[in-house]
Short mmCIF file of C-alpha atoms in Angstrom, two decimals:
data_model
loop_
_atom_site.label_atom_id
_atom_site.label_comp_id
_atom_site.label_asym_id
_atom_site.label_seq_id
_atom_site.Cartn_x
_atom_site.Cartn_y
_atom_site.Cartn_z
CA ASP A 1 -6.63 28.67 -20.01
CA GLY A 2 -7.81 24.95 -20.74
CA GLY A 3 -6.20 22.18 -18.58
CA ILE A 4 -6.49 19.85 -15.75
CA THR A 5 -6.03 20.54 -12.15
CA GLN A 6 -5.39 18.44 -9.24
CA SER A 7 -5.50 19.20 -5.59
CA PRO A 8 -4.07 18.97 -3.21
CA LYS A 9 -0.37 19.22 -4.34
CA TYR A 10 0.47 17.26 -1.10
CA LEU A 11 -1.62 14.87 0.76
CA PHE A 12 -1.18 13.00 4.16
CA ARG A 13 -3.02 9.99 5.06
CA LYS A 14 -3.16 8.50 8.84
CA GLU A 15 -3.25 4.76 9.19
CA GLY A 16 -6.99 3.78 8.60
CA GLN A 17 -8.21 7.05 6.88
CA ASN A 18 -9.80 7.42 3.80
CA VAL A 19 -8.43 10.32 1.51
CA THR A 20 -9.88 11.78 -1.63
CA LEU A 21 -7.90 13.31 -4.25
CA SER A 22 -9.49 15.88 -6.82
CA CYS A 23 -9.10 16.10 -10.40
CA GLU A 24 -10.95 18.46 -12.59
CA GLN A 25 -10.60 19.26 -16.17
CA ASN A 26 -12.30 22.04 -18.54
CA LEU A 27 -10.77 20.68 -21.92
CA ASN A 28 -14.47 19.09 -22.42
CA HIS A 29 -12.93 15.66 -22.72
CA ASP A 30 -15.38 12.68 -22.21
CA ALA A 31 -12.25 10.43 -21.00
CA MET A 32 -10.63 10.46 -17.58
CA TYR A 33 -7.96 8.39 -15.90
CA TRP A 34 -6.30 7.75 -12.80
CA TYR A 35 -2.37 6.77 -12.70
CA ARG A 36 -0.44 5.77 -9.50
CA GLN A 37 3.56 6.30 -10.10
CA ASP A 38 6.24 4.88 -7.87
CA PRO A 39 9.92 5.79 -7.74
CA GLY A 40 11.62 4.28 -10.93
CA GLN A 41 8.39 2.72 -12.03
CA GLY A 42 6.24 3.58 -15.20
CA LEU A 43 2.53 4.98 -14.83
CA ARG A 44 0.11 2.18 -13.70
CA LEU A 45 -3.38 2.59 -14.46
CA ILE A 46 -6.02 2.67 -11.19
CA TYR A 47 -9.28 3.53 -12.80
CA TYR A 48 -10.78 5.27 -16.14
CA SER A 49 -13.91 6.92 -17.08
CA GLN A 50 -15.14 7.08 -20.86
CA ILE A 51 -18.38 8.84 -19.75
CA VAL A 52 -20.35 10.54 -17.00
CA ASN A 53 -21.79 7.73 -14.43
CA ASP A 54 -19.35 4.94 -16.05
CA PHE A 55 -16.04 3.76 -14.99
CA GLN A 56 -13.90 0.77 -15.15
CA LYS A 57 -10.98 -0.89 -13.20
CA GLY A 58 -7.46 -0.46 -14.25
CA ASP A 59 -4.40 -2.63 -13.37
CA ILE A 60 -4.44 -1.93 -9.79
CA ALA A 61 -7.94 -0.98 -8.85
CA GLU A 62 -7.76 -2.91 -5.36
CA GLY A 63 -7.89 -0.12 -2.31
CA TYR A 64 -9.36 2.70 -4.39
CA SER A 65 -12.85 4.06 -5.55
CA VAL A 66 -13.83 6.58 -8.26
CA SER A 67 -16.96 8.56 -9.22
CA ARG A 68 -17.73 10.45 -12.25
CA GLU A 69 -21.04 12.36 -11.49
CA LYS A 70 -19.80 15.47 -13.76
CA LYS A 71 -17.87 15.74 -17.02
CA GLU A 72 -15.51 17.78 -15.64
CA SER A 73 -14.49 16.22 -12.38
CA PHE A 74 -13.18 12.45 -11.57
CA PRO A 75 -12.06 12.33 -7.89
CA LEU A 76 -10.25 9.45 -6.65
CA THR A 77 -10.66 7.84 -2.96
CA VAL A 78 -7.82 6.29 -1.67
CA THR A 79 -9.37 3.59 1.09
CA SER A 80 -7.90 2.29 4.18
CA ALA A 81 -7.79 -1.03 2.24
CA GLN A 82 -5.02 0.41 0.47
CA LYS A 83 -1.97 -0.86 2.25
CA ASN A 84 0.78 0.77 0.49
CA PRO A 85 -0.73 4.18 -0.63
CA THR A 86 2.45 6.24 -0.80
CA ALA A 87 3.05 7.49 -4.49
CA PHE A 88 2.54 9.98 -6.60
CA TYR A 89 -0.97 10.15 -8.46
CA LEU A 90 -1.56 11.51 -11.61
CA CYS A 91 -4.85 12.43 -13.38
CA ALA A 92 -5.08 12.54 -16.94
CA SER A 93 -7.94 13.20 -19.74
CA SER A 94 -8.43 12.63 -23.36
CA ARG A 95 -11.47 13.28 -26.00
CA GLY A 96 -12.27 9.74 -25.78
CA LEU A 97 -10.72 6.37 -25.37
CA ALA A 98 -10.21 6.23 -29.13
CA THR A 99 -8.03 8.82 -28.88
CA GLU A 100 -4.32 8.41 -28.79
CA THR A 101 -3.27 11.50 -26.85
CA GLN A 102 -3.89 12.12 -23.05
CA TYR A 103 -3.20 15.22 -21.17
CA PHE A 104 -2.18 15.18 -17.43
CA GLY A 105 -2.51 16.98 -14.51
CA PRO A 106 0.40 18.19 -12.06
CA GLY A 107 -0.11 15.22 -9.75
CA THR A 108 -0.79 14.64 -5.99
CA ARG A 109 1.79 13.32 -3.59
CA LEU A 110 0.00 11.15 -1.09
CA LEU A 111 2.14 10.39 1.98
CA VAL A 112 1.39 8.16 4.95
CA LEU A 113 1.85 9.38 8.54
CA GLN B 1 9.11 -9.84 -18.97
CA LYS B 2 7.21 -6.70 -19.18
CA GLU B 3 5.03 -5.26 -22.09
CA VAL B 4 7.44 -2.13 -22.51
CA GLU B 5 11.19 -2.09 -21.44
CA GLN B 6 12.96 1.39 -20.78
CA ASP B 7 16.34 1.40 -19.09
CA PRO B 8 15.73 4.14 -15.88
CA GLY B 9 19.33 5.49 -16.70
CA PRO B 10 20.18 8.25 -15.12
CA LEU B 11 21.76 9.31 -18.77
CA SER B 12 24.46 12.06 -18.16
CA VAL B 13 25.48 13.95 -21.18
CA PRO B 14 27.28 17.49 -21.80
CA GLU B 15 25.22 20.32 -23.40
CA GLY B 16 24.95 20.03 -27.09
CA ALA B 17 25.34 16.46 -27.44
CA ILE B 18 22.97 14.03 -29.18
CA VAL B 19 20.92 12.07 -26.80
CA SER B 20 19.28 8.53 -27.75
CA LEU B 21 16.44 7.25 -25.67
CA ASN B 22 14.96 3.84 -26.48
CA CYS B 23 12.48 1.26 -25.44
CA THR B 24 11.52 -2.06 -26.64
CA TYR B 25 8.47 -3.95 -26.24
CA SER B 26 6.98 -7.35 -26.73
CA ASN B 27 3.46 -6.63 -28.07
CA SER B 28 3.34 -6.72 -31.84
CA ALA B 29 -0.23 -5.25 -31.55
CA PHE B 30 1.09 -1.97 -30.62
CA GLN B 31 0.18 0.62 -33.58
CA TYR B 32 0.53 3.92 -31.55
CA PHE B 33 3.97 5.05 -29.86
CA MET B 34 4.26 8.12 -27.64
CA TRP B 35 6.79 9.99 -26.00
CA TYR B 36 6.22 12.00 -22.83
CA ARG B 37 8.48 14.33 -20.57
CA GLN B 38 8.21 14.61 -17.23
CA TYR B 39 10.12 17.21 -15.09
CA SER B 40 10.57 16.37 -11.49
CA ARG B 41 7.52 16.54 -9.22
CA LYS B 42 5.20 17.45 -12.30
CA GLY B 43 2.82 15.97 -14.53
CA PRO B 44 4.21 14.24 -17.88
CA GLU B 45 3.53 16.21 -21.08
CA LEU B 46 3.21 14.74 -24.63
CA LEU B 47 6.37 15.31 -26.81
CA MET B 48 5.61 13.36 -29.77
CA TYR B 49 3.47 10.42 -31.20
CA THR B 50 4.06 8.55 -34.35
CA TYR B 51 1.72 5.85 -35.74
CA SER B 52 3.44 2.60 -37.03
CA SER B 53 6.76 2.16 -38.52
CA GLY B 54 8.84 5.40 -39.52
CA ASN B 55 10.47 8.85 -38.52
CA LYS B 56 8.90 11.89 -37.34
CA GLU B 57 10.73 15.02 -36.61
CA ASP B 58 9.86 18.01 -34.42
CA GLY B 59 12.43 20.70 -34.26
CA ARG B 60 15.36 19.23 -32.11
CA PHE B 61 13.22 15.82 -31.43
CA THR B 62 12.91 12.70 -33.54
CA ALA B 63 11.06 9.84 -32.89
CA GLN B 64 11.73 6.72 -34.61
CA VAL B 65 9.74 3.26 -34.58
CA ASP B 66 11.10 0.10 -35.97
CA LYS B 67 8.01 -2.35 -35.65
CA SER B 68 10.03 -5.17 -36.96
CA SER B 69 12.51 -5.12 -33.94
CA LYS B 70 10.11 -3.82 -31.64
CA TYR B 71 11.97 -0.93 -30.91
CA ILE B 72 11.52 2.84 -30.48
CA SER B 73 13.68 5.78 -29.94
CA LEU B 74 13.65 9.52 -29.40
CA PHE B 75 16.70 11.48 -30.38
CA ILE B 76 17.51 15.07 -29.07
CA ARG B 77 19.74 17.19 -30.91
CA ASP B 78 21.97 20.16 -29.54
CA SER B 79 20.71 18.83 -26.05
CA GLN B 80 20.24 21.56 -23.50
CA PRO B 81 20.14 21.72 -19.63
CA SER B 82 16.37 22.51 -20.04
CA ASP B 83 16.03 18.94 -21.49
CA SER B 84 16.70 17.51 -18.03
CA ALA B 85 13.78 15.38 -16.99
CA THR B 86 12.66 11.80 -17.23
CA TYR B 87 11.49 10.59 -20.57
CA LEU B 88 8.54 8.09 -20.63
CA CYS B 89 7.86 6.12 -23.53
CA ALA B 90 4.34 5.13 -24.12
CA MET B 91 2.42 2.66 -26.47
CA SER B 92 -1.35 1.65 -27.44
CA ASN B 93 -3.19 -1.03 -29.26
CA PRO B 94 -6.21 0.53 -30.57
CA SER B 95 -7.81 -2.54 -31.24
CA GLY B 96 -11.46 -2.91 -29.20
CA GLY B 97 -11.63 0.92 -29.79
CA SER B 98 -9.37 1.97 -26.61
CA TYR B 99 -5.97 3.48 -26.89
CA ILE B 100 -5.25 3.72 -23.29
CA PRO B 101 -1.41 3.68 -23.42
CA THR B 102 0.97 1.28 -21.62
CA PHE B 103 4.04 3.05 -20.12
CA GLY B 104 7.62 2.42 -19.64
CA ARG B 105 9.14 3.28 -16.51
CA GLY B 106 10.81 6.48 -17.81
CA THR B 107 14.60 7.08 -18.33
CA SER B 108 16.39 10.13 -16.37
CA LEU B 109 18.06 12.34 -18.43
CA ILE B 110 20.75 14.99 -17.14
CA VAL B 111 22.27 17.58 -19.36
CA HIS B 112 25.13 19.25 -17.45
CA PRO B 113 26.36 22.87 -18.73
#
């Protein structure tokens, strides 16, 4: 089955720790995205990538970093500089940026200890 | 003022009711309009998308866009308890070649038996 997988489902972060969220897709999509969702809020764009080895900041990139070394993978690192990391993180992909349809993964819930 | 406004609800209706979910927006450049359904602790899934003004029907769901009023709606006929979820509207301006959407914060719908 084609789709997007995210792992882990739940992640706990200690103070001062960097954590990495995994996102993998087998849809052969060129574009991938990371969103953050807080209770009662819409999705806010963190980073996006149109192609391998290229990515752009979204609206709330501070305290986050990404890499895109493979077409299938777009990991997100939440760094210690992100002071309020508790949220639901969603990865999405689309055939390209010039495509209206995004497909989402199941999400990772990040909690701070 | 946010670019996309959506009442968070919750909206509680009896099974079989017709449900109307709405969003307003301020950016007249938006051309593509989408509705996503998100079950609790899951990723959003695309329900429908429409281009420019008009109606689109898919089974029990009808999406309506009124660009002159900057207002979009999703109607659900014969609502079922399985329709209980958060419904996110999203819209994009494809100028510049990117369809990255702006999301509303979602309306929580509860359909009770």
